[in-house]
Tab-separated table of C-alpha atoms and ligand atoms in Angstrom:
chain	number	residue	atom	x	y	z
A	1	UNK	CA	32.833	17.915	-1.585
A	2	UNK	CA	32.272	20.172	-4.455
A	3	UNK	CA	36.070	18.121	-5.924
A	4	UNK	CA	33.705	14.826	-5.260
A	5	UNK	CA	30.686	16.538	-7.250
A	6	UNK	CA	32.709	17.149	-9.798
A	7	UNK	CA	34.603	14.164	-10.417
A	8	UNK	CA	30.914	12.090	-10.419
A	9	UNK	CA	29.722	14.555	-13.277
A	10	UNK	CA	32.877	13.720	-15.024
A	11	UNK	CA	32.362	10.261	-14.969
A	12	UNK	CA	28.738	10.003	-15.079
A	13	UNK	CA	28.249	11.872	-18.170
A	14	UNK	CA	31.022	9.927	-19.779
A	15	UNK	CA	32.838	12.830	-21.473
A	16	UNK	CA	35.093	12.172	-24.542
A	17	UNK	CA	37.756	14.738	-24.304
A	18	UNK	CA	38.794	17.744	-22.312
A	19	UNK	CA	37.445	20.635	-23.899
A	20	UNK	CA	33.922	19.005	-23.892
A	21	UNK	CA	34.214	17.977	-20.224
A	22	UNK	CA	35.340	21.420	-19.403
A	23	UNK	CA	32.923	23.395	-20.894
A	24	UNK	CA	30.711	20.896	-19.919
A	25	UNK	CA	31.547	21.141	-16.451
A	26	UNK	CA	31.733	24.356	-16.175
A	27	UNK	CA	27.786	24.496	-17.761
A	28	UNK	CA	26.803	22.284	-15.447
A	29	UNK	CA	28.301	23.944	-12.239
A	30	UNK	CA	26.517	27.138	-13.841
A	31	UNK	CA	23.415	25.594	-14.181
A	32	UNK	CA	23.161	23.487	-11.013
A	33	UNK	CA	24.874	26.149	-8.446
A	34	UNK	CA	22.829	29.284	-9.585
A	35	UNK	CA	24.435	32.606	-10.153
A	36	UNK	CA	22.961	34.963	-8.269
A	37	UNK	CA	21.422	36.730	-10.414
A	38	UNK	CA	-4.336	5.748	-20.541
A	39	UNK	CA	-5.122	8.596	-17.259
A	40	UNK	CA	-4.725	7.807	-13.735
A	41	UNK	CA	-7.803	6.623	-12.479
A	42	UNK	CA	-7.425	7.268	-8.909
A	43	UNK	CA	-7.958	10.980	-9.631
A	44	UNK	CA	-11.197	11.714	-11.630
A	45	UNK	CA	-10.366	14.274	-14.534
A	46	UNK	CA	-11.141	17.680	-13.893
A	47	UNK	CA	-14.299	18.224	-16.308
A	48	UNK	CA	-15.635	15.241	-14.076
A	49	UNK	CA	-15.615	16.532	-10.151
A	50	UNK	CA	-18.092	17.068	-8.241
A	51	UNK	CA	-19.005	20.543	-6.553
A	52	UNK	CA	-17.903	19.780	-3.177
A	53	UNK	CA	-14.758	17.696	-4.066
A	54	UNK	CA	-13.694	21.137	-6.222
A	55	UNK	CA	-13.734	22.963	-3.018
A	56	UNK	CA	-12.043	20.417	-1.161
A	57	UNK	CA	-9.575	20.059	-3.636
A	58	UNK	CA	-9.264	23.909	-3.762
A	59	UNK	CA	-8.540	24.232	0.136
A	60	UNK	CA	-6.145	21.072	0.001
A	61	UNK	CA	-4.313	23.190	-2.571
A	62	UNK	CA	-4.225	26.094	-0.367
A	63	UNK	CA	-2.198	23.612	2.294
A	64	UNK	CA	0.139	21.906	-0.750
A	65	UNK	CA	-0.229	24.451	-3.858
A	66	UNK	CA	0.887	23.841	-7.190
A	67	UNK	CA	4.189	23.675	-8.163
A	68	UNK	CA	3.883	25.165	-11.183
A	69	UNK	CA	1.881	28.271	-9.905
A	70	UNK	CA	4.790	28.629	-7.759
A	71	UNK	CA	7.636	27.303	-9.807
A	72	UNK	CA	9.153	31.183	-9.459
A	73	UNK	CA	9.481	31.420	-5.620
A	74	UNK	CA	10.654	27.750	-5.830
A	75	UNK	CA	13.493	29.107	-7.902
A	76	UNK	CA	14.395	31.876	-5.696
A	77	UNK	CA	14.761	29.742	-3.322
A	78	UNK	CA	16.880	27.339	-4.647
A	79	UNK	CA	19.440	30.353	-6.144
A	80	UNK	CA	23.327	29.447	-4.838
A	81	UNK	CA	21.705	25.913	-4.297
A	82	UNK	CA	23.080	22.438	-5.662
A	83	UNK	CA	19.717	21.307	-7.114
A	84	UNK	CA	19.167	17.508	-7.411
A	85	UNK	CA	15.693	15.787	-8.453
A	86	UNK	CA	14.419	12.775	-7.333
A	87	UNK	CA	11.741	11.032	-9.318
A	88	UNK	CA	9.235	8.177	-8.565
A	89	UNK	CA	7.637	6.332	-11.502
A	90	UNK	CA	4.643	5.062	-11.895
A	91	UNK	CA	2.043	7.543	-11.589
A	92	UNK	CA	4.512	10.298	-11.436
A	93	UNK	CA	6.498	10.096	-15.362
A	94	UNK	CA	3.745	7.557	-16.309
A	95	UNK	CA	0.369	7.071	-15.926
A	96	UNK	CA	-1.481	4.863	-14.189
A	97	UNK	CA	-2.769	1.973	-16.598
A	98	UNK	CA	-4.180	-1.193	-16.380
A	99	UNK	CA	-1.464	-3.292	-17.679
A	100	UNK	CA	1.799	-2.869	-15.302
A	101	UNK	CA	4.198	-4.096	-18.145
A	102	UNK	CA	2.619	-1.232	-20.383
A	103	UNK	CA	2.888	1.491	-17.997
A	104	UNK	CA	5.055	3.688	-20.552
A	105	UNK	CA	6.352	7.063	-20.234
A	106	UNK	CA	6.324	9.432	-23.439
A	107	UNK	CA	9.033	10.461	-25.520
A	108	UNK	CA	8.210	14.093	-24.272
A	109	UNK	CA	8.319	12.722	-20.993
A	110	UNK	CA	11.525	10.747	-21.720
A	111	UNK	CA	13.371	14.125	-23.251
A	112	UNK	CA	12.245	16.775	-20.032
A	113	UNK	CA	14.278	14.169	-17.703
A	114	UNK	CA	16.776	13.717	-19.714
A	115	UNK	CA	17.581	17.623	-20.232
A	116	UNK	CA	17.092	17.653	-16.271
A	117	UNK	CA	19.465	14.649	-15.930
A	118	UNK	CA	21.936	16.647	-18.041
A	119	UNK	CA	21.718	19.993	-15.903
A	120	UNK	CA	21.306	18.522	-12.227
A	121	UNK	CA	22.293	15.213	-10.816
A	122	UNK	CA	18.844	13.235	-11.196
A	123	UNK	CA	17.855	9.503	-9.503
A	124	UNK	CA	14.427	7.429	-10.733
A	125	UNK	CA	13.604	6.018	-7.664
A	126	UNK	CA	10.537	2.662	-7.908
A	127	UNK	CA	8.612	0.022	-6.530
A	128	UNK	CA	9.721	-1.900	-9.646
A	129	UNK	CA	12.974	-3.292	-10.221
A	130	UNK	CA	15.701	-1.737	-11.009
A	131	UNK	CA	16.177	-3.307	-15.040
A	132	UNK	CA	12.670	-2.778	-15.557
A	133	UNK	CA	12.547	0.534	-14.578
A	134	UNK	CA	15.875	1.693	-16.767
A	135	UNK	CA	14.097	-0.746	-19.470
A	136	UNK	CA	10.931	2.165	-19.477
A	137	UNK	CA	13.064	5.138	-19.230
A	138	UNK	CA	15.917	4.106	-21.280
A	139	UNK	CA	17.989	7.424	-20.114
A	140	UNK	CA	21.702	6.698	-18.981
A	141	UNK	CA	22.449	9.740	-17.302
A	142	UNK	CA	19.818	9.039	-14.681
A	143	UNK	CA	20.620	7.296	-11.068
A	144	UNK	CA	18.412	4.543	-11.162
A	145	UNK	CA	16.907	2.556	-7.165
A	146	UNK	CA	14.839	-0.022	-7.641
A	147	UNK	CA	12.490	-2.407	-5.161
A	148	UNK	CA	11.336	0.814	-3.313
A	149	UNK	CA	15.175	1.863	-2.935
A	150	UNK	CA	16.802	-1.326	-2.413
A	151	UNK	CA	18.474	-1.719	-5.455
A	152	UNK	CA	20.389	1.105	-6.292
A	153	UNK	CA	22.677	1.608	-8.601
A	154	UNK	CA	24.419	5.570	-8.160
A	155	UNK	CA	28.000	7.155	-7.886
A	156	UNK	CA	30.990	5.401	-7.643
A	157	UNK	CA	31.602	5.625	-4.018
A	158	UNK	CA	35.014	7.691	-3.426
A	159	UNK	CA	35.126	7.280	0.188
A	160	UNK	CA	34.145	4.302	2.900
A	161	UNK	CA	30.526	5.267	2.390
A	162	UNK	CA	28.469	3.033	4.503
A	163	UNK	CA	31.564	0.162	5.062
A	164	UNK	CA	31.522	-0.898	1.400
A	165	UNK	CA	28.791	-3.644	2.622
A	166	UNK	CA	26.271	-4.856	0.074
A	167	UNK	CA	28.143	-3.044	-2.434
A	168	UNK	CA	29.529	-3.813	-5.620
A	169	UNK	CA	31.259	-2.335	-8.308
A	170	UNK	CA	29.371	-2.121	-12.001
A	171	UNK	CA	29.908	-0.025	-14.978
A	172	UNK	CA	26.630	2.349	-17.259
A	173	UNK	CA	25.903	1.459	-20.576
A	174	UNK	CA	28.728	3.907	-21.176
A	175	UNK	CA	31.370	2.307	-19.312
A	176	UNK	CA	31.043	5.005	-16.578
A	177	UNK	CA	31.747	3.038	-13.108
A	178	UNK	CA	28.957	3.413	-10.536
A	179	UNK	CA	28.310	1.403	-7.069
A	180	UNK	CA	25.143	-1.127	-7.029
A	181	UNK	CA	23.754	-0.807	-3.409
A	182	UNK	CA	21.620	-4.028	-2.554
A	183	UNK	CA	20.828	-4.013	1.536
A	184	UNK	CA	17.845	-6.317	0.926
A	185	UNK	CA	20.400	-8.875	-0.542
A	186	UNK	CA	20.422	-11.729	1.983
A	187	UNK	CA	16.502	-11.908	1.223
A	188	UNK	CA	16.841	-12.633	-2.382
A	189	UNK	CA	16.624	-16.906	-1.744
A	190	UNK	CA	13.266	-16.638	0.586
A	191	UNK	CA	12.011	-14.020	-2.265
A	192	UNK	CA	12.714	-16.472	-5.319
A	193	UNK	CA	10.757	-19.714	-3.100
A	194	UNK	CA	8.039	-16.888	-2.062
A	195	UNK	CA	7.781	-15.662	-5.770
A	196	UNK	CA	7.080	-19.605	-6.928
A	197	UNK	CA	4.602	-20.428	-4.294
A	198	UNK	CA	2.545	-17.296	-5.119
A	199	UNK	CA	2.423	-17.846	-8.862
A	200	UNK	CA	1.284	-21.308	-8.227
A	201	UNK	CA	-1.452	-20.654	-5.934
A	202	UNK	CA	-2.897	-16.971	-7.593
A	203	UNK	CA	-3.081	-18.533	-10.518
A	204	UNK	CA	-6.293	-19.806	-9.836
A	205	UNK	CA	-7.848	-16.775	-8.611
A	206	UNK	CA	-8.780	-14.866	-12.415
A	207	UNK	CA	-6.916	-11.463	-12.518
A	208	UNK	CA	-4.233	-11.746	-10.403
A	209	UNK	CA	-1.098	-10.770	-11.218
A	210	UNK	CA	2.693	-11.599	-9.338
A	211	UNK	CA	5.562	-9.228	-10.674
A	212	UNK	CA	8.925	-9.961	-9.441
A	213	UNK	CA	10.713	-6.692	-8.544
A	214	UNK	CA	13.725	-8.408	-7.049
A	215	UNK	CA	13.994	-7.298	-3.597
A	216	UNK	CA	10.118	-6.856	-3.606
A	217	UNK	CA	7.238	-8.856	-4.524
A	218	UNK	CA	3.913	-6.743	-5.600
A	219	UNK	CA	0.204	-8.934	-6.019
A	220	UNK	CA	-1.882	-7.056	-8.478
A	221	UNK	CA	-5.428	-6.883	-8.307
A	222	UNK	CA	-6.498	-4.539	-10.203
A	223	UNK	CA	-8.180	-7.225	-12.465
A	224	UNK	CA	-9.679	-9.324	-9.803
A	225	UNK	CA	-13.149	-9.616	-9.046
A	226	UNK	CA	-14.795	-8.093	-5.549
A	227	UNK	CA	-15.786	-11.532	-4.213
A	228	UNK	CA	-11.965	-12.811	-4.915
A	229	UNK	CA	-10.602	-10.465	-2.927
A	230	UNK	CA	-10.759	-11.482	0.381
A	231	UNK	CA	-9.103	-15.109	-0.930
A	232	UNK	CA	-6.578	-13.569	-3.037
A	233	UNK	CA	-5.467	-11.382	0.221
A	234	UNK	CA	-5.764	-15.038	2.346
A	235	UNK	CA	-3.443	-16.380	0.282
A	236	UNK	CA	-0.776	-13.796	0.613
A	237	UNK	CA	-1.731	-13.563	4.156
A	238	UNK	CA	-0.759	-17.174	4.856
A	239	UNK	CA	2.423	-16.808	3.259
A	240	UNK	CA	4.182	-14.187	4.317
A	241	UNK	CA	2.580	-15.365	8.127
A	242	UNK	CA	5.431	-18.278	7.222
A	243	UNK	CA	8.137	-15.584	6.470
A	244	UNK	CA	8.291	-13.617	9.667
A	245	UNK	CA	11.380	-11.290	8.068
A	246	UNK	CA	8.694	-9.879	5.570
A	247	UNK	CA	5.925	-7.448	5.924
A	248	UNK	CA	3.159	-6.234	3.492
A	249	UNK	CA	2.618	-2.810	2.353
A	250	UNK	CA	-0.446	-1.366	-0.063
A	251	UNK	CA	0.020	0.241	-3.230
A	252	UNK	CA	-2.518	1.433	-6.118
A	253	UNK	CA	-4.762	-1.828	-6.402
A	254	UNK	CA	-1.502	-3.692	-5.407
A	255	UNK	CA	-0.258	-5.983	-1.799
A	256	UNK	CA	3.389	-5.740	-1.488
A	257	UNK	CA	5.856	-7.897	0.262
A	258	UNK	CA	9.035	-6.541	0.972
A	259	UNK	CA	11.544	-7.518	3.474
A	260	UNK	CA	11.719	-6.247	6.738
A	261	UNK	CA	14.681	-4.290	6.925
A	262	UNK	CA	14.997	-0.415	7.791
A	263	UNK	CA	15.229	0.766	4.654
A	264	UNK	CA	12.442	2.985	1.930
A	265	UNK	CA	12.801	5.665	-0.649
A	266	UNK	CA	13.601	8.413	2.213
A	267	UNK	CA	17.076	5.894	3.091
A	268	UNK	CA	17.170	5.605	-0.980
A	269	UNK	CA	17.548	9.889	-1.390
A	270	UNK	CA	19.633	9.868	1.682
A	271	UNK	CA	22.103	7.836	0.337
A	272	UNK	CA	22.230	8.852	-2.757
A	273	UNK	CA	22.546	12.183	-1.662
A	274	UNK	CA	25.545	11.196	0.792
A	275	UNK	CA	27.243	9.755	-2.488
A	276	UNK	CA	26.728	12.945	-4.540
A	277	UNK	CA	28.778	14.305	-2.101
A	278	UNK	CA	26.173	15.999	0.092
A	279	UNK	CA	26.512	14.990	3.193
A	280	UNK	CA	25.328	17.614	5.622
A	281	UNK	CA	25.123	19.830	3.243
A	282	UNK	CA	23.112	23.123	3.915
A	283	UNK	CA	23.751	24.766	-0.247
A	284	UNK	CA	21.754	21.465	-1.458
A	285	UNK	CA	18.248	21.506	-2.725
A	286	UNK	CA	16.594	17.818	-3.597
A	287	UNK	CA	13.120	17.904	-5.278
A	288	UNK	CA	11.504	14.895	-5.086
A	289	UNK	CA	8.166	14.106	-7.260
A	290	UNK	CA	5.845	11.144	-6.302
A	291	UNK	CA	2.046	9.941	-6.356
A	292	UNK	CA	2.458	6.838	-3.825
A	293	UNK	CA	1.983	6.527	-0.214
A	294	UNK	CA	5.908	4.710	-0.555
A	295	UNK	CA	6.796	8.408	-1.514
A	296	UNK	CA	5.765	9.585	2.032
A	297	UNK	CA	9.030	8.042	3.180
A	298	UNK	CA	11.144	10.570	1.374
A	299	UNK	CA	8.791	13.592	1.307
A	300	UNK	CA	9.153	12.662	5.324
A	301	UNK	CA	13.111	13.116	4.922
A	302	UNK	CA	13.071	16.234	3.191
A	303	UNK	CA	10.607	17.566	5.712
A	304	UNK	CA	12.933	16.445	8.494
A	305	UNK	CA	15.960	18.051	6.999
A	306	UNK	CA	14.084	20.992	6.476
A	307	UNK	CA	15.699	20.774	2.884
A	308	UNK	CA	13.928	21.061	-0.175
A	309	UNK	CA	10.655	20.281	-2.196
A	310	UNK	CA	8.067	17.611	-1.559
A	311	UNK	CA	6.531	17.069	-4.367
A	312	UNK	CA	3.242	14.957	-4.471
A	313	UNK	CA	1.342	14.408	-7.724
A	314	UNK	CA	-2.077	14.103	-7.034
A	315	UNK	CA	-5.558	15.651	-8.010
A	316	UNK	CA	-7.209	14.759	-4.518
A	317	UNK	CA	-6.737	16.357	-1.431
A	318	UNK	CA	-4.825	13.233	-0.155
A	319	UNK	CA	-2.919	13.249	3.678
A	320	UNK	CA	0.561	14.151	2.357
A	321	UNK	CA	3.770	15.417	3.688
A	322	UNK	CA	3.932	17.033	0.681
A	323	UNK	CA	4.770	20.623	0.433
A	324	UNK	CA	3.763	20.886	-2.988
A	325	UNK	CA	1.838	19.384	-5.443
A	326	UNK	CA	1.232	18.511	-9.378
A	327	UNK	CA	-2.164	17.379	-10.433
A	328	UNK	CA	-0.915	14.174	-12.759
A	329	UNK	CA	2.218	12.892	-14.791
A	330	UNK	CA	1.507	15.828	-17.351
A	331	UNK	CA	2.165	18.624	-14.819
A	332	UNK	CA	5.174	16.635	-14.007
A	333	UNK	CA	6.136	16.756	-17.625
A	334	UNK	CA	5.138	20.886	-17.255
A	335	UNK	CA	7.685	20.879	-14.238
A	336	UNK	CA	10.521	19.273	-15.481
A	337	UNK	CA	10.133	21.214	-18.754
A	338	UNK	CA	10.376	24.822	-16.863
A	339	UNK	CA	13.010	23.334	-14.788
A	340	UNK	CA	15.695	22.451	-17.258
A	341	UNK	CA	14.816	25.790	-19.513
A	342	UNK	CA	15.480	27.656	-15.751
A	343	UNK	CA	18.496	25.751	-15.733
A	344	UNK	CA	19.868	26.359	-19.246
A	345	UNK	CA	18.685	29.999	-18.858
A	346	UNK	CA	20.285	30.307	-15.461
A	347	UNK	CA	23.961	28.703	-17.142
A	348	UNK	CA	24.336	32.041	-19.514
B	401	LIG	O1	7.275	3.367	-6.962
B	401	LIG	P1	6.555	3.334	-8.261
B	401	LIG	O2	7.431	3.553	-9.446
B	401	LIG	O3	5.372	4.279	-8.256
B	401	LIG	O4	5.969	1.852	-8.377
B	401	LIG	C1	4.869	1.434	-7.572
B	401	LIG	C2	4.169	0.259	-8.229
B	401	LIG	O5	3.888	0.689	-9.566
B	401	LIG	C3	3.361	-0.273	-10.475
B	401	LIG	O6	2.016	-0.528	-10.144
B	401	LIG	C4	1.157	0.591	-10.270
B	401	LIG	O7	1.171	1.043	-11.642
B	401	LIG	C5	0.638	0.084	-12.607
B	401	LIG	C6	0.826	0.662	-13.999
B	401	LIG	O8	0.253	1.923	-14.127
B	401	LIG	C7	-0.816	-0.200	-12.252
B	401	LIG	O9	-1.376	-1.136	-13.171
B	401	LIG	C8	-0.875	-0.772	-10.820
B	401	LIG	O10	-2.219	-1.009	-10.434
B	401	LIG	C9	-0.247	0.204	-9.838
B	401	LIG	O11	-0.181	-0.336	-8.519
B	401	LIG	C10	4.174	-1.533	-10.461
B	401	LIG	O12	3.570	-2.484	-11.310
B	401	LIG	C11	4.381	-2.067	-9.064
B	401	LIG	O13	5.202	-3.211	-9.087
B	401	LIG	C12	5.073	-0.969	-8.255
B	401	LIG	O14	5.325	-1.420	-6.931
């Protein structure tokens, strides 16, 4: 396993020549196996709550408190530990906006994951697609799944991980090869003839918005006025009645049609973990940050395996399987920022 682990940093991180890869291995192992020694307007900003949501909020954090109170006994827990992070996007490394296609993430952002990508094996994992999602982040040492974990695109797979089927072979920006993992593939024609009948007929309902996330279809409405809503949901209603293989899901001011198959972002951080090399692994800690109720499906994983942190950002007490929490994307930015100097620190 740990030969397997290895081998995927090599590759991944592209290394020019031995010494580099060497020490960089050997920095890496260090770091990751510890020596033992426009705001989100779900959440109202702090200056603005009420008394009683306060206390709520205050008790809720009792149940999932904050991860960067307790980012030390985190740590000590994940000493000896292979630590991998998991990260959602929107409304986790970005904040909620109005404009989807503006939904960018900071350079400060950008620069915390990418000194976590460099320290511990680290996998973006979205609602959107897969290109649009690496198009935000721009980071090549990150595992990128799109369509809510259908599309993903991690380690070259050594073994016969999960019979080679729906899997292809495809190299990074860096020439690096990886394996593409598309389950939701034999969907793609009914999503292309969905995607055209739903641009024709929203576009006469003002606000709506159709973005094609491949293996995934979300309806924004967001922009569309209360008495519209009830037709705009008809619409969608009626068409997906005429696609019995598809199901809707709900999102922040968004309808989502996605393919019925048994797959979500908890099968997404399975697998990925499985091609890290972590197959029942017990010295493996995932962290996995998200804001949606599509993160549920991993936080419900990790709770399952009784392995690692659940993560939810959120600054209302929200049902959660969340262990933990962080109150918006710039406590993420906090956490990822104390986690890569732990890691650097721990490396010495
Ligand atoms: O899994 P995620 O990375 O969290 O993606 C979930 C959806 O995120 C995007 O929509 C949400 O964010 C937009 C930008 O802040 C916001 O305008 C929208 O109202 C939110 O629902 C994305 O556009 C969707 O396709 C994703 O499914």
């Amino acid at each position: 396993m740990r030969e397997n682990l290895t081998r995927w940093f090599y590759q991944a991180m592209g290394f020019q020549n031995g010494l580099a890869r060497t020490q960089r291995i050997e920095s890496i192992s260090k770091a990751t196996k510890l020596n033992k020694t426009e705001p989100k307007e779900e959440s109202k900003p702090a200056d603005q709550m009420d008394i009683s949501t306060d206390v709520k909020y205050i008790s809720w954090l009792k149940e999932h408190p904050s991860a960067l109170s307790s980012f030390e006994e985190m740590m000590d827990e994940a000493k000896g530990k292979w630590v991998v992070v998991f990260l959602d996007y929107d409304g986790t490394l970005s904040p909620i906006v109005n404009d989807p296609e503006r939904a960018f993430m900071s350079d400060m952002m950008r620069s915390a994951v990418g000194d976590v990508a460099k320290l511990y094996p680290t996998a973006i994992i979205s609602g959107r697609s897969r290109q649009k999602v690496y198009g935000f982040v721009k980071l090549d040492d990150v595992f990128y799944a799109g369509s809510h974990g259908m599309d993903i695109m991690g380690p070259a797979i050594q073994a016969n991980c999960y019979d080679g089927k729906y899997q292809s072979k495809a190299l990074d920006q860096k020439g690096n090869e990886l394996t593409v993992f598309q389950p939701a593939h034999d969907f793609l024609p009914s999503i292309e003839k969905m995607l055209n009948v739903l641009e024709e007929t929203t576009s006469e309902i003002n606000g709506a918005l159709v973005e094609d996330n491949r293996f995934c279809i979300s309806v924004h409405y967001r922009h569309v006025l209360q008495e519209d809503l009830g037709l705009l949901e008809k619409k969608v209603q009626a068409l997906v009645a005429k696609y019995p293989d598809f199901h809707l899901t709900r999102g922040k001011k968004v309808i989502e049609i996605r393919p019925s198959i048994k797959w979500n972002k908890g099968d997404a951080l399975v697998y990925l973990l499985e091609t890290l090399g972590f197959t029942n692994s017990s010295d493996v800690l995932p962290i996995y940050i998200g804001d949606d109720k599509t993160d549920e499906d991993a936080f419900k994983v990790l709770k399952c395996r009784g392995q690692g942190y659940p993560i939810i950002v959120s600054s209302n007490p929200r049902d959660t399987l969340a262990s933990y929490s962080l109150r918006d994307p710039s406590e993420v930015l906090s956490f990822l920022m104390r986690l890569a100097r732990w890691g650097e620190v721990s490396a010495v």
